[in-house]
């Protein structure tokens, strides 16, 4: 397994481009199943999860061609079967996103039941109950979700007890081809849900309330193919900004947007960062100053994203003052705490809240993480640590950060990958 070796001490400085969003690319790839024609997607990030979703589409018989710039052309009309096998679902939970589109378009889907993962049990009960409300017959058998809607789905009025990003996306993709009107209440408002909805509208779907928690979908008979550009990755953006703040640096990020990470920018300003932004760029400078500790609590959008919690905790470990970080979305997502403490951080845990007392510097150590964003927090910690840190199991990082070591090298970090 590859490792990252990082010598701490450099302040990040310079300019990089942000990649397309993984979490909007995945549902949009699943949505291509709905098109009666060819879809052209650009700005997909070159990441393992995206490759897995393309492999999943291919194994159903979907025609996929990719050019050297990761522009992908997909024609689902060659689809021959409607299965998401265990071998692919076990490597990527987001495979569940093909369930809604397959059922809506072909009346049949067999998707391996996604298991729990390092950050929590992550059930899919709301996805299944929403599809049942639209008339699907669902059975769980031999580890597979077998869903049928031989006469098509019909519109329903459905309330989601928990705000779920994947659940909202699956039900939205099912509803666009259902007969009649669907109302999704307490829908997730994450920018990635908005990006998916806008792509569906470009394909001919009728959706109102985009960006709100009340989505009204009028089913149509057919959707067409279209060309669509995936939005920038707000979590990648936030990660580099936080890394720059932690290292007292100054960075310019291109190909990104400030309006999709407002709370994160406000929190970075609270930490002492000076932030400016334009239509497709964000800059941050700390003027060489140590960040101030900032408290936060994760919650669904527009509140502070759970996917940025670990990176802020890493910044807080070397900030002046103390802060609390409370995780409310996933039950086991403070997994980076032990590793950060091994690097000399002062973090104590009480339930789902971490109390972080800032220290002057961390100390390099061999570390590893079992989750994508926790791994990113260890890379940030390594850059503010004295000496060398070896981050193991970086396949987690490769799931969410395109060319992370190249981008950090451009910003002046002393980081290299060694094959394991
Ligand atoms: C997506 C993101 C992930 C992010 C998360 C929360 C993708 C590919 N992944 O994950 O990076 O951390 O949103 O912003 O977009 N839940 C249920 N029943 C369900 C579905 C969810 O109880 O049927 C619970 C989950 O266990 C969790 C909470 O709802 O506690 C939110 O999960 P959800 O928004 O569904 O996360 P994902 O879509 O899996």
Tab-separated table of N, CA, C and O in Angstrom, residues 322-391:
chain	number	residue	atom	x	y	z
A	322	UNK	N	-8.570	27.294	22.713
A	322	UNK	CA	-9.222	25.973	22.735
A	322	UNK	C	-10.517	26.035	21.946
A	322	UNK	O	-11.101	27.110	21.795
A	323	UNK	N	-10.964	24.885	21.485
A	323	UNK	CA	-12.224	24.850	20.737
A	323	UNK	C	-12.889	23.493	20.917
A	323	UNK	O	-12.224	22.511	21.257
A	324	UNK	N	-14.188	23.458	20.664
A	324	UNK	CA	-14.889	22.168	20.648
A	324	UNK	C	-15.356	21.879	19.219
A	324	UNK	O	-15.746	22.784	18.486
A	325	UNK	N	-15.288	20.612	18.868
A	325	UNK	CA	-15.789	20.161	17.568
A	325	UNK	C	-16.818	19.068	17.841
A	325	UNK	O	-16.498	18.057	18.477
A	326	UNK	N	-18.048	19.299	17.400
A	326	UNK	CA	-19.123	18.335	17.657
A	326	UNK	C	-19.601	17.739	16.343
A	326	UNK	O	-19.914	18.479	15.399
A	327	UNK	N	-19.625	16.407	16.279
A	327	UNK	CA	-20.053	15.711	15.056
A	327	UNK	C	-21.476	15.195	15.269
A	327	UNK	O	-21.721	14.435	16.198
A	328	UNK	N	-22.407	15.607	14.423
A	328	UNK	CA	-23.795	15.161	14.618
A	328	UNK	C	-24.302	14.264	13.483
A	328	UNK	O	-25.405	13.745	13.570
A	329	UNK	N	-23.538	14.104	12.412
A	329	UNK	CA	-24.060	13.352	11.258
A	329	UNK	C	-23.727	11.868	11.358
A	329	UNK	O	-24.589	11.010	11.157
A	330	UNK	N	-22.466	11.547	11.617
A	330	UNK	CA	-22.042	10.142	11.682
A	330	UNK	C	-21.573	9.816	13.096
A	330	UNK	O	-20.923	10.649	13.747
A	331	UNK	N	-21.883	8.596	13.561
A	331	UNK	CA	-21.647	8.282	14.979
A	331	UNK	C	-20.175	8.060	15.322
A	331	UNK	O	-19.779	8.162	16.454
A	332	UNK	N	-19.349	7.750	14.320
A	332	UNK	CA	-17.964	7.386	14.639
A	332	UNK	C	-16.989	8.187	13.777
A	332	UNK	O	-16.056	7.637	13.218
A	333	UNK	N	-17.251	9.502	13.674
A	333	UNK	CA	-16.424	10.236	12.721
A	333	UNK	C	-15.366	11.117	13.384
A	333	UNK	O	-14.834	12.041	12.773
A	334	UNK	N	-15.025	10.797	14.652
A	334	UNK	CA	-13.929	11.543	15.277
A	334	UNK	C	-12.720	10.613	15.357
A	334	UNK	O	-11.926	10.672	16.281
A	335	UNK	N	-12.615	9.738	14.344
A	335	UNK	CA	-11.606	8.675	14.391
A	335	UNK	C	-10.175	9.180	14.266
A	335	UNK	O	-9.238	8.456	14.539
A	336	UNK	N	-10.021	10.443	13.845
A	336	UNK	CA	-8.664	10.964	13.696
A	336	UNK	C	-8.052	11.376	15.033
A	336	UNK	O	-6.853	11.633	15.112
A	337	UNK	N	-8.878	11.441	16.102
A	337	UNK	CA	-8.408	11.994	17.383
A	337	UNK	C	-7.188	11.248	17.918
A	337	UNK	O	-6.182	11.868	18.287
A	338	UNK	N	-7.246	9.926	17.945
A	338	UNK	CA	-6.127	9.161	18.515
A	338	UNK	C	-4.842	9.393	17.740
A	338	UNK	O	-3.767	9.544	18.329
A	339	UNK	N	-4.957	9.427	16.405
A	339	UNK	CA	-3.760	9.618	15.595
A	339	UNK	C	-3.192	11.028	15.800
A	339	UNK	O	-1.972	11.208	15.893
A	340	UNK	N	-4.077	12.025	15.882
A	340	UNK	CA	-3.599	13.404	16.108
A	340	UNK	C	-2.921	13.500	17.480
A	340	UNK	O	-1.870	14.146	17.626
A	341	UNK	N	-3.483	12.830	18.487
A	341	UNK	CA	-2.858	12.857	19.813
A	341	UNK	C	-1.490	12.179	19.787
A	341	UNK	O	-0.565	12.591	20.489
A	342	UNK	N	-1.342	11.140	18.967
A	342	UNK	CA	-0.030	10.489	18.848
A	342	UNK	C	1.002	11.443	18.267
A	342	UNK	O	2.198	11.247	18.418
A	343	UNK	N	0.515	12.480	17.558
A	343	UNK	CA	1.444	13.479	17.000
A	343	UNK	C	1.627	14.656	17.965
A	343	UNK	O	2.189	15.684	17.587
A	344	UNK	N	1.118	14.521	19.178
A	344	UNK	CA	1.349	15.569	20.182
A	344	UNK	C	0.191	16.541	20.351
A	344	UNK	O	0.312	17.536	21.072
A	345	UNK	N	-0.954	16.269	19.708
A	345	UNK	CA	-2.116	17.144	19.906
A	345	UNK	C	-2.697	16.904	21.298
A	345	UNK	O	-2.426	15.871	21.928
A	346	UNK	N	-3.481	17.881	21.761
A	346	UNK	CA	-4.121	17.758	23.072
A	346	UNK	C	-5.638	17.761	22.861
A	346	UNK	O	-6.282	18.805	22.883
A	347	UNK	N	-6.178	16.574	22.604
A	347	UNK	CA	-7.617	16.465	22.304
A	347	UNK	C	-8.228	15.464	23.265
A	347	UNK	O	-7.704	14.354	23.436
A	348	UNK	N	-9.325	15.869	23.912
A	348	UNK	CA	-10.060	14.892	24.729
A	348	UNK	C	-11.463	14.739	24.149
A	348	UNK	O	-12.004	15.665	23.533
A	349	UNK	N	-12.007	13.567	24.343
A	349	UNK	CA	-13.304	13.245	23.733
A	349	UNK	C	-14.364	13.055	24.787
A	349	UNK	O	-14.137	12.399	25.807
A	350	UNK	N	-15.503	13.633	24.546
A	350	UNK	CA	-16.660	13.347	25.388
A	350	UNK	C	-17.849	13.120	24.465
A	350	UNK	O	-18.351	14.066	23.848
A	351	UNK	N	-18.241	11.864	24.326
A	351	UNK	CA	-19.332	11.543	23.400
A	351	UNK	C	-18.953	11.950	21.990
A	351	UNK	O	-17.873	11.609	21.507
A	352	UNK	N	-19.831	12.742	21.355
A	352	UNK	CA	-19.544	13.139	19.974
A	352	UNK	C	-18.886	14.524	19.896
A	352	UNK	O	-18.910	15.167	18.852
A	353	UNK	N	-18.315	14.960	21.033
A	353	UNK	CA	-17.632	16.265	21.037
A	353	UNK	C	-16.159	16.086	21.397
A	353	UNK	O	-15.826	15.331	22.312
A	354	UNK	N	-15.314	16.774	20.660
A	354	UNK	CA	-13.878	16.765	20.965
A	354	UNK	C	-13.502	18.139	21.494
A	354	UNK	O	-13.919	19.162	20.939
A	355	UNK	N	-12.725	18.170	22.594
A	355	UNK	CA	-12.194	19.431	23.112
A	355	UNK	C	-10.720	19.481	22.710
A	355	UNK	O	-9.940	18.583	23.060
A	356	UNK	N	-10.374	20.515	21.937
A	356	UNK	CA	-9.004	20.621	21.422
A	356	UNK	C	-8.334	21.821	22.072
A	356	UNK	O	-8.836	22.944	21.979
A	357	UNK	N	-7.203	21.561	22.744
A	357	UNK	CA	-6.412	22.674	23.290
A	357	UNK	C	-5.213	22.845	22.371
A	357	UNK	O	-4.405	21.921	22.212
A	358	UNK	N	-5.116	24.005	21.746
A	358	UNK	CA	-4.052	24.226	20.767
A	358	UNK	C	-2.667	24.107	21.391
A	358	UNK	O	-2.448	24.546	22.524
A	359	UNK	N	-1.738	23.478	20.668
A	359	UNK	CA	-0.338	23.398	21.111
A	359	UNK	C	0.512	24.158	20.091
A	359	UNK	O	0.050	24.440	18.979
A	360	UNK	N	1.745	24.503	20.462
A	360	UNK	CA	2.609	25.278	19.554
A	360	UNK	C	2.924	24.491	18.285
A	360	UNK	O	2.815	24.993	17.184
A	361	UNK	N	3.380	23.237	18.447
A	361	UNK	CA	3.710	22.422	17.279
A	361	UNK	C	3.369	20.970	17.549
A	361	UNK	O	3.318	20.539	18.704
A	362	UNK	N	3.154	20.240	16.494
A	362	UNK	CA	2.997	18.787	16.620
A	362	UNK	C	4.342	18.151	16.332
A	362	UNK	O	5.284	18.818	15.927
A	363	UNK	N	4.395	16.833	16.504
A	363	UNK	CA	5.646	16.121	16.217
A	363	UNK	C	5.341	14.980	15.242
A	363	UNK	O	4.355	14.264	15.432
A	364	UNK	N	6.158	14.855	14.204
A	364	UNK	CA	5.936	13.825	13.186
A	364	UNK	C	5.887	12.430	13.784
A	364	UNK	O	6.540	12.153	14.790
A	365	UNK	N	5.095	11.560	13.181
A	365	UNK	CA	4.962	10.169	13.662
A	365	UNK	C	4.411	9.332	12.520
A	365	UNK	O	3.824	9.877	11.582
A	366	UNK	N	4.572	8.015	12.592
A	366	UNK	CA	3.867	7.177	11.611
A	366	UNK	C	2.380	7.130	11.995
A	366	UNK	O	2.059	6.870	13.156
A	367	UNK	N	1.503	7.437	11.071
A	367	UNK	CA	0.061	7.445	11.359
A	367	UNK	C	-0.707	6.788	10.215
A	367	UNK	O	-0.177	6.631	9.109
A	368	UNK	N	-1.946	6.444	10.487
A	368	UNK	CA	-2.807	5.974	9.400
A	368	UNK	C	-4.258	6.254	9.768
A	368	UNK	O	-4.578	6.484	10.925
A	369	UNK	N	-5.107	6.255	8.759
A	369	UNK	CA	-6.511	6.529	9.033
A	369	UNK	C	-7.372	5.567	8.249
A	369	UNK	O	-6.915	4.943	7.291
A	370	UNK	N	-8.615	5.470	8.678
A	370	UNK	CA	-9.504	4.497	8.054
A	370	UNK	C	-10.616	5.186	7.279
A	370	UNK	O	-11.618	4.577	6.952
A	371	UNK	N	-10.455	6.474	7.017
A	371	UNK	CA	-11.503	7.221	6.320
A	371	UNK	C	-10.859	8.362	5.541
A	371	UNK	O	-9.803	8.861	5.910
A	372	UNK	N	-11.527	8.739	4.459
A	372	UNK	CA	-11.000	9.754	3.555
A	372	UNK	C	-10.640	11.078	4.238
A	372	UNK	O	-9.529	11.571	4.147
A	373	UNK	N	-11.621	11.686	4.902
A	373	UNK	CA	-11.382	13.033	5.448
A	373	UNK	C	-10.461	12.979	6.666
A	373	UNK	O	-9.703	13.913	6.916
A	374	UNK	N	-10.530	11.885	7.439
A	374	UNK	CA	-9.601	11.718	8.563
A	374	UNK	C	-8.174	11.667	8.024
A	374	UNK	O	-7.250	12.248	8.602
A	375	UNK	N	-7.970	11.008	6.894
A	375	UNK	CA	-6.634	10.940	6.292
A	375	UNK	C	-6.174	12.337	5.881
A	375	UNK	O	-5.004	12.692	6.057
A	376	UNK	N	-7.093	13.129	5.337
A	376	UNK	CA	-6.725	14.495	4.939
A	376	UNK	C	-6.299	15.300	6.158
A	376	UNK	O	-5.362	16.113	6.100
A	377	UNK	N	-6.956	15.058	7.298
A	377	UNK	CA	-6.581	15.800	8.515
A	377	UNK	C	-5.176	15.416	8.957
A	377	UNK	O	-4.429	16.244	9.471
A	378	UNK	N	-4.790	14.160	8.728
A	378	UNK	CA	-3.437	13.732	9.119
A	378	UNK	C	-2.382	14.370	8.215
A	378	UNK	O	-1.281	14.692	8.661
A	379	UNK	N	-2.732	14.568	6.948
A	379	UNK	CA	-1.790	15.246	6.037
A	379	UNK	C	-1.600	16.701	6.495
A	379	UNK	O	-0.473	17.218	6.528
A	380	UNK	N	-2.694	17.354	6.880
A	380	UNK	CA	-2.578	18.738	7.373
A	380	UNK	C	-1.719	18.756	8.649
A	380	UNK	O	-0.794	19.563	8.793
A	381	UNK	N	-2.006	17.825	9.551
A	381	UNK	CA	-1.241	17.766	10.806
A	381	UNK	C	0.243	17.546	10.505
A	381	UNK	O	1.114	18.175	11.113
A	382	UNK	N	0.518	16.675	9.526
A	382	UNK	CA	1.915	16.372	9.194
A	382	UNK	C	2.649	17.627	8.721
A	382	UNK	O	3.837	17.804	8.983
A	383	UNK	N	1.911	18.513	8.028
A	383	UNK	CA	2.570	19.711	7.486
A	383	UNK	C	2.883	20.739	8.574
A	383	UNK	O	3.688	21.636	8.368
A	384	UNK	N	2.213	20.626	9.726
A	384	UNK	CA	2.510	21.565	10.823
A	384	UNK	C	3.293	20.860	11.931
A	384	UNK	O	3.404	21.372	13.046
A	385	UNK	N	3.812	19.680	11.636
A	385	UNK	CA	4.558	18.929	12.650
A	385	UNK	C	6.055	19.094	12.426
A	385	UNK	O	6.500	19.306	11.299
A	386	UNK	N	6.815	18.979	13.501
A	386	UNK	CA	8.277	18.956	13.365
A	386	UNK	C	8.685	17.583	12.872
A	386	UNK	O	8.198	16.571	13.377
A	387	UNK	N	9.582	17.544	11.901
A	387	UNK	CA	10.126	16.265	11.450
A	387	UNK	C	9.224	15.552	10.472
A	387	UNK	O	8.359	16.157	9.830
A	388	UNK	N	9.423	14.249	10.392
A	388	UNK	CA	8.800	13.455	9.321
A	388	UNK	C	7.561	12.703	9.810
A	388	UNK	O	7.568	12.118	10.888
A	389	UNK	N	6.521	12.739	8.992
A	389	UNK	CA	5.324	11.926	9.262
A	389	UNK	C	5.115	10.983	8.086
A	389	UNK	O	5.239	11.395	6.927
A	390	UNK	N	4.817	9.750	8.397
A	390	UNK	CA	4.483	8.796	7.337
A	390	UNK	C	2.993	8.498	7.475
A	390	UNK	O	2.541	8.017	8.520
A	391	UNK	N	2.231	8.842	6.434
A	391	UNK	CA	0.782	8.567	6.466
A	391	UNK	C	0.536	7.294	5.661
A	391	UNK	O	0.767	7.250	4.450
